Tab-separated table of C-alpha atoms and ligand atoms in Angstrom:
chain	number	residue	atom	x	y	z
A	29	MET	CA	-0.139	0.275	-0.055
A	30	LYS	CA	1.118	3.316	-1.067
A	31	TRP	CA	2.438	5.425	2.009
A	32	VAL	CA	0.819	9.074	1.111
A	33	TYR	CA	1.346	12.658	3.317
A	34	ILE	CA	-2.044	14.115	4.194
A	35	GLU	CA	-1.450	17.474	2.586
A	36	GLU	CA	-1.607	15.370	-0.833
A	37	ILE	CA	-4.575	13.102	0.138
A	38	ALA	CA	-7.081	15.037	-2.218
A	39	LYS	CA	-4.606	13.153	-5.239
A	40	HIS	CA	-5.765	9.665	-3.819
A	41	VAL	CA	-9.487	9.565	-3.516
A	42	GLY	CA	-10.962	6.074	-3.852
A	43	GLU	CA	-7.054	4.699	-3.151
A	44	ASP	CA	-6.102	2.524	-0.494
A	45	VAL	CA	-3.293	4.191	1.495
A	46	GLU	CA	-1.058	4.485	4.104
A	47	ILE	CA	-0.896	7.481	6.694
A	48	ARG	CA	2.256	7.126	9.043
A	49	GLY	CA	1.545	10.008	11.760
A	50	TRP	CA	0.278	10.053	15.162
A	51	LEU	CA	-3.006	10.423	17.126
A	52	PHE	CA	-3.961	13.638	17.554
A	53	ASN	CA	-7.733	12.900	19.637
A	54	LYS	CA	-10.296	10.086	19.475
A	55	ARG	CA	-13.386	9.188	20.202
A	56	SER	CA	-15.865	6.687	19.864
A	57	SER	CA	-19.592	6.215	19.707
A	58	GLY	CA	-19.012	2.142	20.594
A	59	LYS	CA	-19.653	0.671	17.063
A	60	ILE	CA	-17.454	3.303	15.480
A	61	HIS	CA	-14.368	5.023	16.732
A	62	PHE	CA	-13.060	8.341	15.203
A	63	LEU	CA	-9.491	8.557	15.162
A	64	ILE	CA	-7.440	12.158	14.306
A	65	VAL	CA	-4.357	11.609	12.962
A	66	ARG	CA	-1.543	13.969	12.237
A	67	ASP	CA	1.657	13.232	10.020
A	68	GLY	CA	2.665	16.956	10.293
A	69	THR	CA	1.462	18.033	6.764
A	70	GLY	CA	-2.150	18.540	8.099
A	71	PHE	CA	-4.737	15.843	10.141
A	72	ILE	CA	-7.478	13.375	8.996
A	73	GLN	CA	-10.241	11.789	10.712
A	74	ALA	CA	-9.879	8.231	10.080
A	75	VAL	CA	-12.744	6.091	10.726
A	76	VAL	CA	-12.765	2.677	12.245
A	77	LEU	CA	-15.921	0.757	11.506
A	78	LYS	CA	-16.830	-2.900	13.518
A	79	ASN	CA	-17.235	-4.690	10.047
A	80	GLU	CA	-14.654	-3.719	8.328
A	81	VAL	CA	-11.417	-4.338	10.559
A	82	SER	CA	-10.671	-7.175	12.623
A	83	ASP	CA	-11.402	-7.532	16.075
A	84	GLU	CA	-7.854	-6.851	16.872
A	85	VAL	CA	-7.765	-3.955	15.093
A	86	PHE	CA	-10.930	-2.746	16.522
A	87	ASP	CA	-9.925	-3.047	20.463
A	88	LEU	CA	-6.446	-1.398	19.612
A	89	TYR	CA	-8.264	1.504	20.272
A	90	ASP	CA	-8.346	1.728	23.972
A	91	GLU	CA	-4.643	1.510	23.366
A	92	LEU	CA	-4.521	4.644	21.202
A	93	SER	CA	-3.268	7.409	23.421
A	94	GLN	CA	-2.527	11.058	22.520
A	95	GLU	CA	0.722	11.303	20.153
A	96	SER	CA	1.329	7.585	20.412
A	97	SER	CA	2.809	6.943	16.935
A	98	ILE	CA	0.769	4.886	14.549
A	99	ILE	CA	0.170	3.411	10.904
A	100	VAL	CA	-3.025	3.659	9.526
A	101	ARG	CA	-4.393	2.370	6.083
A	102	GLY	CA	-7.269	2.695	4.699
A	103	ASN	CA	-9.431	4.168	1.743
A	104	VAL	CA	-9.660	7.795	1.163
A	105	ARG	CA	-12.976	9.663	0.670
A	106	GLU	CA	-14.074	12.746	-0.252
A	107	ASP	CA	-16.554	13.903	2.194
A	108	LYS	CA	-17.922	17.528	2.635
A	109	ARG	CA	-18.576	17.333	6.013
A	110	ALA	CA	-15.310	16.215	7.269
A	111	PRO	CA	-12.748	18.514	8.982
A	112	GLY	CA	-10.509	19.078	5.711
A	113	GLY	CA	-12.873	17.677	3.124
A	114	PHE	CA	-11.350	13.816	3.340
A	115	GLU	CA	-11.989	10.736	5.284
A	116	LEU	CA	-9.964	7.328	5.714
A	117	THR	CA	-12.116	3.911	6.048
A	118	VAL	CA	-9.630	2.535	8.114
A	119	LYS	CA	-8.676	-1.466	6.712
A	120	ASP	CA	-5.633	-1.704	9.127
A	121	ILE	CA	-3.947	0.345	12.101
A	122	LYS	CA	-0.592	-0.827	13.857
A	123	LEU	CA	0.445	0.988	16.818
A	124	ILE	CA	4.225	1.715	16.641
A	125	HIS	CA	4.982	3.584	20.239
A	126	LYS	CA	2.902	3.793	22.442
A	127	ALA	CA	2.758	7.663	24.241
A	128	ILE	CA	2.757	7.407	27.949
A	129	ASP	CA	0.564	10.678	29.906
A	130	TYR	CA	1.531	12.695	26.750
A	131	PRO	CA	1.217	15.968	29.225
A	132	ILE	CA	-0.466	18.600	26.466
A	133	THR	CA	-3.902	17.778	26.987
A	134	LYS	CA	-7.058	18.641	25.514
A	135	LYS	CA	-7.746	20.983	28.082
A	136	GLU	CA	-6.402	24.732	28.529
A	137	HIS	CA	-2.716	25.070	29.335
A	138	GLY	CA	-1.163	28.154	30.843
A	139	VAL	CA	2.028	29.344	28.971
A	140	GLY	CA	4.062	28.879	31.832
A	141	PHE	CA	3.237	25.156	32.094
A	142	LEU	CA	3.792	25.068	27.724
A	143	LEU	CA	6.951	26.998	26.684
A	144	PRO	CA	9.194	24.430	29.227
A	145	ARG	CA	7.132	21.995	26.713
A	146	ARG	CA	8.169	23.903	23.615
A	147	HIS	CA	9.472	20.633	22.018
A	148	LEU	CA	5.788	19.276	22.603
A	149	TRP	CA	3.732	22.275	22.265
A	150	LEU	CA	4.994	22.338	18.060
A	151	ARG	CA	2.895	19.458	17.679
A	152	SER	CA	-0.606	21.321	18.552
A	153	ARG	CA	-2.704	22.497	15.682
A	154	LYS	CA	-2.419	25.936	16.617
A	155	GLN	CA	1.322	26.014	16.554
A	156	TRP	CA	1.279	23.334	12.951
A	157	ALA	CA	-0.580	26.736	11.701
A	158	LEU	CA	2.032	29.146	12.802
A	159	MET	CA	4.917	27.579	11.797
A	160	ARG	CA	3.217	26.642	8.370
A	161	ILE	CA	2.786	30.627	7.784
A	162	ARG	CA	6.340	31.403	9.231
A	163	ALA	CA	7.329	28.783	6.430
A	164	GLU	CA	5.184	30.735	3.828
A	165	VAL	CA	6.651	34.682	5.194
A	166	GLU	CA	10.084	33.212	4.930
A	167	ARG	CA	9.702	31.875	1.256
A	168	ALA	CA	7.853	35.073	0.435
A	169	ILE	CA	10.514	37.049	1.454
A	170	ILE	CA	13.436	34.912	-0.407
A	171	ASP	CA	11.382	35.042	-3.322
A	172	PHE	CA	10.466	38.659	-3.545
A	173	PHE	CA	14.080	39.975	-3.393
A	174	ASP	CA	15.239	37.159	-5.675
A	175	SER	CA	12.937	38.035	-8.599
A	176	HIS	CA	13.932	41.847	-7.872
A	177	GLY	CA	17.555	41.661	-8.818
A	178	PHE	CA	18.536	41.541	-5.356
A	179	LEU	CA	21.726	39.226	-4.520
A	180	ARG	CA	21.565	37.018	-1.357
A	181	VAL	CA	24.518	37.859	0.562
A	182	ASP	CA	25.273	36.171	3.878
A	183	ALA	CA	26.488	38.287	6.703
A	184	PRO	CA	28.777	37.038	9.772
A	185	ILE	CA	26.914	36.267	12.952
A	186	LEU	CA	30.051	36.570	15.121
A	187	THR	CA	31.222	40.135	14.859
A	188	PRO	CA	33.830	42.627	16.329
A	189	SER	CA	31.343	45.537	16.961
A	190	ALA	CA	27.982	47.089	17.125
A	191	CYS	CA	25.415	48.038	14.463
A	192	GLU	CA	22.563	49.189	17.457
A	193	GLY	CA	24.170	50.499	20.285
A	194	THR	CA	26.349	48.597	22.635
A	195	THR	CA	23.856	48.160	25.460
A	196	THR	CA	21.537	44.943	23.622
A	197	LEU	CA	25.126	42.763	22.881
A	198	PHE	CA	25.278	39.420	23.703
A	199	GLU	CA	29.214	38.999	24.323
A	200	THR	CA	31.496	36.042	23.620
A	201	ASP	CA	34.630	35.184	23.763
A	202	TYR	CA	36.717	34.927	20.025
A	203	PHE	CA	40.500	33.746	20.814
A	204	GLY	CA	40.932	35.865	24.128
A	205	GLU	CA	39.298	38.789	22.202
A	206	PRO	CA	35.603	39.734	23.064
A	207	ALA	CA	33.459	39.487	19.986
A	208	TYR	CA	29.510	39.569	19.742
A	209	LEU	CA	26.595	38.337	18.495
A	210	SER	CA	25.380	40.250	15.337
A	211	GLN	CA	22.324	42.707	15.771
A	212	SER	CA	21.667	43.490	12.011
A	213	GLY	CA	23.721	42.436	9.381
A	214	GLN	CA	23.183	45.994	7.925
A	215	LEU	CA	27.042	47.547	7.924
A	216	TYR	CA	28.049	44.221	5.894
A	217	MET	CA	25.632	44.502	3.430
A	218	GLU	CA	26.410	48.611	3.032
A	219	ALA	CA	29.572	46.673	2.125
A	220	ALA	CA	27.971	44.383	-0.064
A	221	ALA	CA	26.086	46.812	-1.745
A	222	MET	CA	28.563	48.733	-2.995
A	223	ALA	CA	29.985	45.809	-4.488
A	224	PHE	CA	26.773	44.028	-6.058
A	225	GLY	CA	24.166	46.983	-6.064
A	226	LYS	CA	21.217	45.683	-4.789
A	227	VAL	CA	21.634	43.091	-1.817
A	228	TYR	CA	19.592	41.359	0.646
A	229	CYS	CA	20.910	38.961	3.853
A	230	PHE	CA	18.488	37.012	6.153
A	231	GLY	CA	19.642	35.363	9.509
A	232	PRO	CA	19.078	35.325	12.741
A	233	SER	CA	20.058	38.684	14.858
A	234	PHE	CA	20.797	38.773	18.837
A	235	ARG	CA	19.940	41.459	21.293
A	236	ALA	CA	20.101	41.223	24.965
A	237	GLU	CA	16.846	43.514	25.410
A	238	LYS	CA	16.377	43.997	29.306
A	239	SER	CA	12.829	44.646	29.327
A	240	LYS	CA	10.117	42.212	28.763
A	241	THR	CA	7.227	43.047	26.117
A	242	ARG	CA	5.253	41.038	24.225
A	243	ARG	CA	7.248	42.337	20.277
A	244	HIS	CA	10.639	41.390	22.003
A	245	LEU	CA	12.806	38.364	21.262
A	246	MET	CA	16.416	37.542	22.515
A	247	GLU	CA	17.221	36.219	19.068
A	248	PHE	CA	14.794	36.870	16.097
A	249	TRP	CA	15.240	36.628	11.963
A	250	GLN	CA	15.902	40.065	9.975
A	251	ALA	CA	16.017	40.022	6.320
A	252	GLU	CA	17.932	43.215	5.167
A	253	PRO	CA	17.809	44.520	1.818
A	254	GLU	CA	20.436	47.529	1.196
A	255	VAL	CA	20.298	49.648	-1.999
A	256	ALA	CA	23.261	51.646	-3.905
A	257	TRP	CA	21.953	54.501	-4.980
A	258	ALA	CA	18.422	54.267	-3.631
A	259	THR	CA	16.930	57.183	-1.460
A	260	LEU	CA	14.025	56.954	1.438
A	261	ASP	CA	11.477	57.260	-0.608
A	262	ASP	CA	12.812	54.365	-3.059
A	263	ILE	CA	13.351	52.428	-0.060
A	264	MET	CA	9.536	52.950	1.424
A	265	GLU	CA	8.416	52.179	-1.916
A	266	LEU	CA	10.344	48.821	-1.312
A	267	ALA	CA	9.042	47.921	1.926
A	268	GLU	CA	5.697	48.424	0.544
A	269	ASP	CA	5.880	46.396	-2.135
A	270	LEU	CA	7.439	43.740	0.072
A	271	LEU	CA	4.408	43.716	2.460
A	272	VAL	CA	2.280	43.692	-0.044
A	273	TYR	CA	3.656	40.728	-1.547
A	274	ILE	CA	4.504	38.668	1.577
A	275	VAL	CA	0.155	39.081	2.533
A	276	GLU	CA	-0.764	38.267	-0.767
A	277	ARG	CA	1.228	35.115	-0.547
A	278	VAL	CA	-0.041	33.653	3.027
A	279	LEU	CA	-3.491	34.504	1.255
A	280	GLU	CA	-2.965	32.623	-1.377
A	281	ASN	CA	-1.066	29.463	0.381
A	282	ARG	CA	-2.094	29.488	3.636
A	283	ARG	CA	-5.655	30.485	4.141
A	284	ASN	CA	-6.236	27.038	6.163
A	285	GLU	CA	-3.854	28.310	8.604
A	286	LEU	CA	-5.182	31.686	8.787
A	287	GLU	CA	-8.549	30.348	9.907
A	288	ILE	CA	-7.185	27.818	12.295
A	289	LEU	CA	-6.126	31.278	13.936
A	290	GLU	CA	-9.085	32.924	13.693
A	291	ARG	CA	-7.220	35.398	11.824
A	292	ASP	CA	-9.622	37.949	10.207
A	293	ILE	CA	-8.783	37.847	6.581
A	294	SER	CA	-10.530	40.914	5.734
A	295	LYS	CA	-8.200	43.072	7.606
A	296	LEU	CA	-5.520	41.442	5.460
A	297	GLU	CA	-7.193	41.741	1.996
A	298	ASN	CA	-7.196	45.466	2.700
A	299	ILE	CA	-3.944	45.383	2.662
A	300	LYS	CA	-2.754	47.271	-0.890
A	301	LYS	CA	-0.925	50.240	-2.127
A	302	PRO	CA	-0.492	52.804	-1.253
A	303	PHE	CA	0.521	52.704	2.523
A	304	PRO	CA	0.132	56.070	4.382
A	305	ARG	CA	2.837	58.177	5.001
A	306	ILE	CA	3.326	60.651	8.240
A	307	THR	CA	5.889	62.398	9.388
A	308	TYR	CA	7.717	61.950	12.843
A	309	THR	CA	6.218	65.087	13.918
A	310	GLU	CA	2.787	64.390	12.269
A	311	ALA	CA	2.430	61.032	14.678
A	312	VAL	CA	3.417	63.050	17.886
A	313	GLU	CA	1.110	65.183	17.285
A	314	ARG	CA	-1.736	62.389	16.550
A	315	VAL	CA	-0.388	60.486	20.183
A	316	ASN	CA	-0.995	63.578	21.696
A	317	LYS	CA	-4.308	63.738	20.405
A	318	ALA	CA	-5.082	60.306	21.297
A	319	GLY	CA	-4.538	61.317	24.969
A	320	LEU	CA	-1.081	59.589	25.496
A	321	LYS	CA	1.105	62.690	26.510
A	322	MET	CA	4.848	63.121	24.612
A	323	GLU	CA	7.255	65.719	23.580
A	324	TRP	CA	8.887	66.156	20.193
A	325	GLY	CA	11.750	64.431	20.248
A	326	GLU	CA	10.841	61.736	22.471
A	327	ASP	CA	10.907	58.319	20.951
A	328	PHE	CA	7.503	55.976	20.687
A	329	GLY	CA	7.353	53.600	23.142
A	330	GLY	CA	5.332	50.679	23.103
A	331	ASP	CA	2.417	52.075	24.014
A	332	GLU	CA	2.459	55.015	21.524
A	333	GLU	CA	2.909	52.686	18.463
A	334	THR	CA	0.152	50.713	19.251
A	335	VAL	CA	-2.285	53.900	19.272
A	336	LEU	CA	-0.712	55.087	16.057
A	337	ALA	CA	-0.701	51.824	14.431
A	338	GLN	CA	-4.455	51.797	15.541
A	339	GLN	CA	-5.378	54.488	13.660
A	340	PHE	CA	-4.370	52.756	9.908
A	341	ASP	CA	-6.198	49.711	8.483
A	342	LYS	CA	-2.873	49.582	6.196
A	343	PRO	CA	1.249	49.604	7.455
A	344	VAL	CA	1.712	53.538	8.266
A	345	MET	CA	5.011	54.804	7.185
A	346	VAL	CA	6.159	57.183	9.762
A	347	HIS	CA	8.952	59.074	8.192
A	348	ARG	CA	11.949	61.621	9.476
A	349	TYR	CA	12.588	60.729	12.966
A	350	PRO	CA	14.721	63.094	15.541
A	351	ALA	CA	18.247	62.265	14.609
A	352	LYS	CA	19.464	62.038	18.220
A	353	VAL	CA	16.904	59.217	19.524
A	354	LYS	CA	18.027	57.083	15.976
A	355	ALA	CA	21.277	55.431	15.212
A	356	PHE	CA	25.040	57.102	14.137
A	357	TYR	CA	24.464	55.882	10.385
A	358	MET	CA	21.636	57.444	9.555
A	359	LYS	CA	22.021	60.317	7.251
A	360	ARG	CA	20.463	63.810	7.714
A	361	ASP	CA	17.607	65.585	6.273
A	362	PRO	CA	19.744	68.369	4.253
A	363	GLU	CA	16.309	70.744	4.587
A	364	ASN	CA	16.442	69.892	8.767
A	365	PRO	CA	19.314	68.617	9.887
A	366	GLU	CA	17.775	68.022	13.367
A	367	LEU	CA	15.754	65.119	11.454
A	368	ALA	CA	16.732	61.460	10.060
A	369	LEU	CA	15.744	60.295	6.866
A	370	CYS	CA	14.357	57.470	7.881
A	371	VAL	CA	11.483	55.127	8.348
A	372	ASP	CA	9.431	52.967	10.898
A	373	VAL	CA	6.613	50.979	9.188
A	374	LEU	CA	4.026	50.207	11.730
A	375	ALA	CA	2.023	47.505	11.541
A	376	PRO	CA	-1.981	48.286	11.588
A	377	GLU	CA	-4.799	46.893	14.590
A	378	GLY	CA	-2.239	47.812	16.819
A	379	TYR	CA	0.943	45.530	16.109
A	380	GLY	CA	3.463	48.219	16.193
A	381	GLU	CA	7.181	48.738	14.063
A	382	ILE	CA	7.581	45.545	11.911
A	383	ILE	CA	10.227	47.481	9.656
A	384	GLY	CA	13.121	49.940	10.526
A	385	GLY	CA	15.155	51.366	7.630
A	386	SER	CA	16.963	54.741	6.234
A	387	GLU	CA	19.210	56.161	3.975
A	388	ARG	CA	22.585	56.204	4.887
A	389	GLU	CA	25.805	58.778	5.569
A	390	ASP	CA	27.749	58.401	2.636
A	391	ASP	CA	29.974	61.593	3.743
A	392	TYR	CA	32.956	60.318	5.633
A	393	ASP	CA	33.693	63.270	7.678
A	394	ARG	CA	30.310	63.633	8.652
A	395	LEU	CA	30.126	59.963	9.318
A	396	LEU	CA	33.187	60.016	11.426
A	397	GLU	CA	31.677	63.178	13.597
A	398	ARG	CA	28.595	61.277	14.450
A	399	MET	CA	30.950	58.246	15.553
A	400	LYS	CA	33.286	60.571	17.967
A	401	GLU	CA	29.695	62.113	19.212
A	402	GLU	CA	28.599	58.455	20.064
A	403	ASN	CA	32.127	57.724	21.886
A	404	MET	CA	32.529	54.570	19.380
A	405	PRO	CA	35.560	53.116	18.943
A	406	ILE	CA	36.865	54.056	15.077
A	407	GLU	CA	39.650	51.801	15.217
A	408	ASP	CA	36.586	49.024	14.896
A	409	TYR	CA	35.373	50.644	11.848
A	410	GLU	CA	38.075	51.670	9.695
A	411	TRP	CA	36.441	48.983	6.871
A	412	TYR	CA	33.307	50.645	7.718
A	413	LEU	CA	34.680	53.989	6.588
A	414	ASP	CA	36.503	52.743	3.934
A	415	LEU	CA	33.437	52.387	2.062
A	416	ARG	CA	32.917	56.213	2.569
A	417	LYS	CA	36.404	56.633	0.908
A	418	TYR	CA	36.121	54.453	-1.991
A	419	GLY	CA	33.508	55.377	-4.383
A	420	SER	CA	30.768	56.507	-1.956
A	421	VAL	CA	27.703	56.474	-3.273
A	422	PRO	CA	24.099	57.563	-1.404
A	423	HIS	CA	22.352	54.469	-0.373
A	424	SER	CA	19.626	53.213	1.235
A	425	GLY	CA	18.437	50.220	3.361
A	426	PHE	CA	16.213	48.347	6.320
A	427	GLY	CA	15.388	45.155	7.900
A	428	ILE	CA	11.687	43.275	8.291
A	429	GLY	CA	11.733	41.920	11.797
A	430	LEU	CA	10.127	38.472	10.646
A	431	GLU	CA	8.800	37.314	14.132
A	432	ARG	CA	6.822	40.982	14.133
A	433	THR	CA	5.901	40.491	10.660
A	434	ILE	CA	4.042	36.685	11.566
A	435	ARG	CA	2.739	38.308	14.439
A	436	TRP	CA	0.705	41.022	12.693
A	437	ILE	CA	-0.378	38.778	9.612
A	438	ALA	CA	-0.705	35.604	12.240
A	439	GLY	CA	-2.719	37.839	14.327
A	440	ILE	CA	-0.896	36.419	17.586
A	441	HIS	CA	-1.086	38.150	20.973
A	442	HIS	CA	2.496	37.469	21.900
A	443	ILE	CA	5.341	37.354	20.017
A	444	ARG	CA	7.149	34.189	21.892
A	445	GLU	CA	5.000	32.171	19.136
A	446	THR	CA	5.893	33.157	16.122
A	447	ILE	CA	9.530	31.369	16.385
A	448	PRO	CA	9.790	27.516	16.640
A	449	PHE	CA	12.090	27.674	19.649
A	450	PRO	CA	11.830	31.163	21.336
A	451	ARG	CA	14.949	32.454	23.277
A	452	LEU	CA	13.351	35.231	25.766
A	453	LEU	CA	14.409	37.332	28.986
A	454	GLU	CA	16.685	34.937	30.950
A	455	LYS	CA	14.988	31.855	29.700
A	456	ILE	CA	16.848	29.109	27.333
A	457	TYR	CA	14.940	26.036	27.474
A	458	PRO	CA	14.504	23.901	25.582
B	525	4AD	O1	14.721	48.919	13.743
B	525	4AD	P1	16.200	48.276	13.823
B	525	4AD	O2	16.843	47.951	15.522
B	525	4AD	O3	16.964	48.223	12.717
B	525	4AD	C1	18.090	47.324	12.379
B	525	4AD	O4	18.685	46.865	12.933
B	525	4AD	C2	18.536	48.236	11.108
B	525	4AD	N1	20.352	47.987	10.981
B	525	4AD	C3	18.212	47.309	9.656
B	525	4AD	C4	18.342	48.094	8.491
B	525	4AD	O5	18.269	48.731	7.813
B	525	4AD	N2	19.283	46.868	7.995
B	525	4AD	O6	15.120	46.179	13.431
B	525	4AD	C5	14.844	46.066	12.545
B	525	4AD	C6	13.233	45.245	12.760
B	525	4AD	C7	12.623	46.171	13.627
B	525	4AD	O7	11.840	46.802	12.989
B	525	4AD	C8	11.911	44.605	14.243
B	525	4AD	O8	10.938	44.685	13.250
B	525	4AD	C9	12.858	43.809	14.109
B	525	4AD	O9	13.606	43.936	13.633
B	525	4AD	N3	13.047	43.388	16.076
B	525	4AD	C10	12.988	42.669	16.344
B	525	4AD	N4	12.070	41.586	16.630
B	525	4AD	C11	11.913	40.800	17.368
B	525	4AD	N5	12.721	41.035	18.670
B	525	4AD	C12	13.830	42.214	18.558
B	525	4AD	N6	14.314	42.403	20.455
B	525	4AD	C13	13.732	43.096	17.547
B	525	4AD	N7	14.279	44.113	17.313
B	525	4AD	C14	14.306	44.534	16.260
B	526	MG	MG1	13.625	49.976	15.175
């Protein structure tokens, strides 16, 4: 009998097939047993009828505990009423390994119970849907850049210096010298953009974030495009196109998973160009009007971002923040040098920042001056300054946070569920 995956079951209607998986759930009316089997690619109901199987197979029901591994053979039927639209009429079941006292039962469990059992929690239906959406978002990001003339260039993880400030660095020992886990591949992408024009990297970033929030991880993934000759406007358009593409792809290929998560799909169908663009100054006015107090010159906190993002039904692009709350590498606005030529994209429905980017300072003297103001160890950045010595050009880029994007698209309360094995404040198990 042919071993098939549940994901492909529609191709085998009327055939006898073999499913290899785990028992997800079961119930019985006495004469008929209903088994929900999962194989990683999907879930299917297997129906065991008393007169269709041997007594031995029928009586196996009592042994079939949650998460026991089994091989089920049967005939595939199309059934509109069945969850997923297909059902298996069972002919034979083999119990491969009996799971004893699987800890995650059908009752509600708190996150405190689930997080240390993340290795098992991933088997649940909600986590299944989320991880499949994650993989789709990853694929969409890669496909978008690869089909828009970008070269993928991998940035190092072990680095001698900081990109996003020294307060969140994870330090390690590199043959007696301090080294740090990368906070961002950006500085390396700037070098790569001067070599290859349009580039991106996609990989993990590390930040020792000292605060516990619903949007911070210690280890998260970023895709970071960097484009030679591009202005702030150019990369705002790039960010817009990228987000529209990602949402389209998830709607196209992961609709069932969004439904499992009870995501309001109409909110995603609304994500079309153009996105609203407002200045930082306008954003501050909006925040104050909404009743939160903040001064011009302060950065937005989580609450301010939430309030702002709730005012729009599409991602909103907030540009031109005060330079002093932003990173050393950002270029000043020639029309007002107090401002940086930067953009944060805030996801709607209160999800907040998912993208941060800017035009980069391309003038050697001004960059050096900024680095001195920030007391940065210049000798560690000689290579970065070189980029402004040998054929410097205007260039811009951004970083899109993978988990933040998934949190918004999938409509998930806390970011910890959007990555298979979250690294949280002072928690690194499993
Ligand atoms: O805004 P950030 O700090 O920008 C940079 O790192 C730039 N060097 C990127 C670039 O221009 N190439 O981070 C970029 C994005 C944020 O918008 C957010 O989505 C995500 O990375 N991010 C985090 N996601 C989860 N947990 C954290 N601790 C994050 N910090 C940033
Ligand atoms: Mg940012």
